[in-house]
Amino acid sequence: MRVRVDLDRCQGHSRCYALAPEVFDVDDDGYAALLIEGDLPTHLEAPAQLAAANCPERAITVEE
Ligand code: F3S
C-alpha cells in the first residue's frame, strides 16, 4: 500500500499530521510532507487511510 499527496489540492489543514504523524509531516509553509516513500509498513496502513478519509481537500490517496 502506498500514499500520495496531491499538493495542488492540499490547503494545509494538518489533519493528516494529527492522525498519522508517522506518515505525514508538515513543511515550513504548513503543507503536507510525506515521510514514507514506497510501500507503507503494515501498521501504518490504517492511520494513512484514516488521514485520507479526513482530509477536507481529498488531497491524500492510498493505493494498493
Ligand atoms: Fe493538506 Fe489535507 Fe493534510 S489539506 S495538510 S493533506 S489534511
PDB file of C-alpha atoms and ligand atoms in Angstrom:
ATOM      1  CA  MET A   1       0.000   0.000   0.000  1.00  0.00           C
ATOM      2  CA  ARG A   2       1.284   3.448  -0.948  1.00  0.00           C
ATOM      3  CA  VAL A   3       0.312   7.003  -0.111  1.00  0.00           C
ATOM      4  CA  ARG A   4       0.321  10.025  -2.373  1.00  0.00           C
ATOM      5  CA  VAL A   5      -0.376  13.658  -1.548  1.00  0.00           C
ATOM      6  CA  ASP A   6      -1.639  15.990  -4.236  1.00  0.00           C
ATOM      7  CA  LEU A   7      -0.015  19.273  -3.268  1.00  0.00           C
ATOM      8  CA  ASP A   8      -2.182  21.110  -5.778  1.00  0.00           C
ATOM      9  CA  ARG A   9      -5.133  20.218  -3.555  1.00  0.00           C
ATOM     10  CA  CYS A  10      -3.523  20.448  -0.084  1.00  0.00           C
ATOM     11  CA  GLN A  11      -4.587  23.577   1.786  1.00  0.00           C
ATOM     12  CA  GLY A  12      -2.652  22.922   4.988  1.00  0.00           C
ATOM     13  CA  HIS A  13      -5.402  21.608   7.262  1.00  0.00           C
ATOM     14  CA  SER A  14      -2.851  19.343   9.040  1.00  0.00           C
ATOM     15  CA  ARG A  15      -5.367  16.644   9.887  1.00  0.00           C
ATOM     16  CA  CYS A  16      -3.060  14.136   8.217  1.00  0.00           C
ATOM     17  CA  TYR A  17      -0.240  15.050  10.575  1.00  0.00           C
ATOM     18  CA  ALA A  18      -2.548  14.938  13.595  1.00  0.00           C
ATOM     19  CA  LEU A  19      -3.941  11.493  12.687  1.00  0.00           C
ATOM     20  CA  ALA A  20      -0.839   9.822  11.257  1.00  0.00           C
ATOM     21  CA  PRO A  21       2.331  11.620  12.372  1.00  0.00           C
ATOM     22  CA  GLU A  22       4.480   8.645  11.387  1.00  0.00           C
ATOM     23  CA  VAL A  23       3.336   9.023   7.792  1.00  0.00           C
ATOM     24  CA  PHE A  24       2.913  12.800   7.388  1.00  0.00           C
ATOM     25  CA  ASP A  25       4.755  15.879   8.456  1.00  0.00           C
ATOM     26  CA  VAL A  26       4.024  19.493   7.578  1.00  0.00           C
ATOM     27  CA  ASP A  27       6.518  21.659   5.767  1.00  0.00           C
ATOM     28  CA  ASP A  28       7.527  25.199   6.711  1.00  0.00           C
ATOM     29  CA  ASP A  29       4.526  26.572   4.846  1.00  0.00           C
ATOM     30  CA  GLY A  30       2.083  24.236   6.600  1.00  0.00           C
ATOM     31  CA  TYR A  31       1.502  21.863   3.707  1.00  0.00           C
ATOM     32  CA  ALA A  32       1.664  18.092   3.948  1.00  0.00           C
ATOM     33  CA  ALA A  33       5.024  16.395   3.570  1.00  0.00           C
ATOM     34  CA  LEU A  34       5.144  12.650   3.102  1.00  0.00           C
ATOM     35  CA  LEU A  35       7.582  10.862   5.393  1.00  0.00           C
ATOM     36  CA  ILE A  36       7.400   7.454   3.728  1.00  0.00           C
ATOM     37  CA  GLU A  37       8.080   6.887   0.044  1.00  0.00           C
ATOM     38  CA  GLY A  38       7.194   3.484  -1.344  1.00  0.00           C
ATOM     39  CA  ASP A  39       5.335   0.724   0.456  1.00  0.00           C
ATOM     40  CA  LEU A  40       3.847   1.540   3.835  1.00  0.00           C
ATOM     41  CA  PRO A  41       4.667  -0.699   6.779  1.00  0.00           C
ATOM     42  CA  THR A  42       1.547  -2.695   7.658  1.00  0.00           C
ATOM     43  CA  HIS A  43       0.998  -0.954  10.990  1.00  0.00           C
ATOM     44  CA  LEU A  44       0.773   2.423   9.243  1.00  0.00           C
ATOM     45  CA  GLU A  45      -1.836   1.436   6.679  1.00  0.00           C
ATOM     46  CA  ALA A  46      -4.832   2.144   8.934  1.00  0.00           C
ATOM     47  CA  PRO A  47      -3.577   5.561  10.105  1.00  0.00           C
ATOM     48  CA  ALA A  48      -2.821   6.523   6.496  1.00  0.00           C
ATOM     49  CA  GLN A  49      -6.333   5.527   5.419  1.00  0.00           C
ATOM     50  CA  LEU A  50      -7.804   7.467   8.327  1.00  0.00           C
ATOM     51  CA  ALA A  51      -5.848  10.542   7.290  1.00  0.00           C
ATOM     52  CA  ALA A  52      -7.011  10.175   3.704  1.00  0.00           C
ATOM     53  CA  ALA A  53     -10.628   9.914   4.830  1.00  0.00           C
ATOM     54  CA  ASN A  54     -10.295  13.030   6.983  1.00  0.00           C
ATOM     55  CA  CYS A  55      -8.512  15.376   4.586  1.00  0.00           C
ATOM     56  CA  PRO A  56     -11.113  18.036   3.744  1.00  0.00           C
ATOM     57  CA  GLU A  57      -9.468  18.655   0.380  1.00  0.00           C
ATOM     58  CA  ARG A  58      -9.291  14.977  -0.600  1.00  0.00           C
ATOM     59  CA  ALA A  59      -5.596  15.531  -1.251  1.00  0.00           C
ATOM     60  CA  ILE A  60      -4.470  12.136   0.051  1.00  0.00           C
ATOM     61  CA  THR A  61      -4.698   8.943  -1.942  1.00  0.00           C
ATOM     62  CA  VAL A  62      -3.958   5.478  -0.557  1.00  0.00           C
ATOM     63  CA  GLU A  63      -3.345   2.861  -3.214  1.00  0.00           C
ATOM     64  CA  GLU A  64      -2.897  -0.900  -3.104  1.00  0.00           C
TER      65      GLU A  64
HETATM   66 FE1  F3S B   1      -3.125  19.010   3.359  1.00  0.00          FE
HETATM   67 FE2  F3S B   1      -5.200  17.501   3.769  1.00  0.00          FE
HETATM   68 FE3  F3S B   1      -3.105  17.204   5.246  1.00  0.00          FE
HETATM   69  S1  F3S B   1      -5.244  19.637   3.226  1.00  0.00           S
HETATM   70  S2  F3S B   1      -2.129  19.218   5.345  1.00  0.00           S
HETATM   71  S3  F3S B   1      -3.220  16.829   3.065  1.00  0.00           S
HETATM   72  S4  F3S B   1      -5.214  17.126   5.941  1.00  0.00           S
END
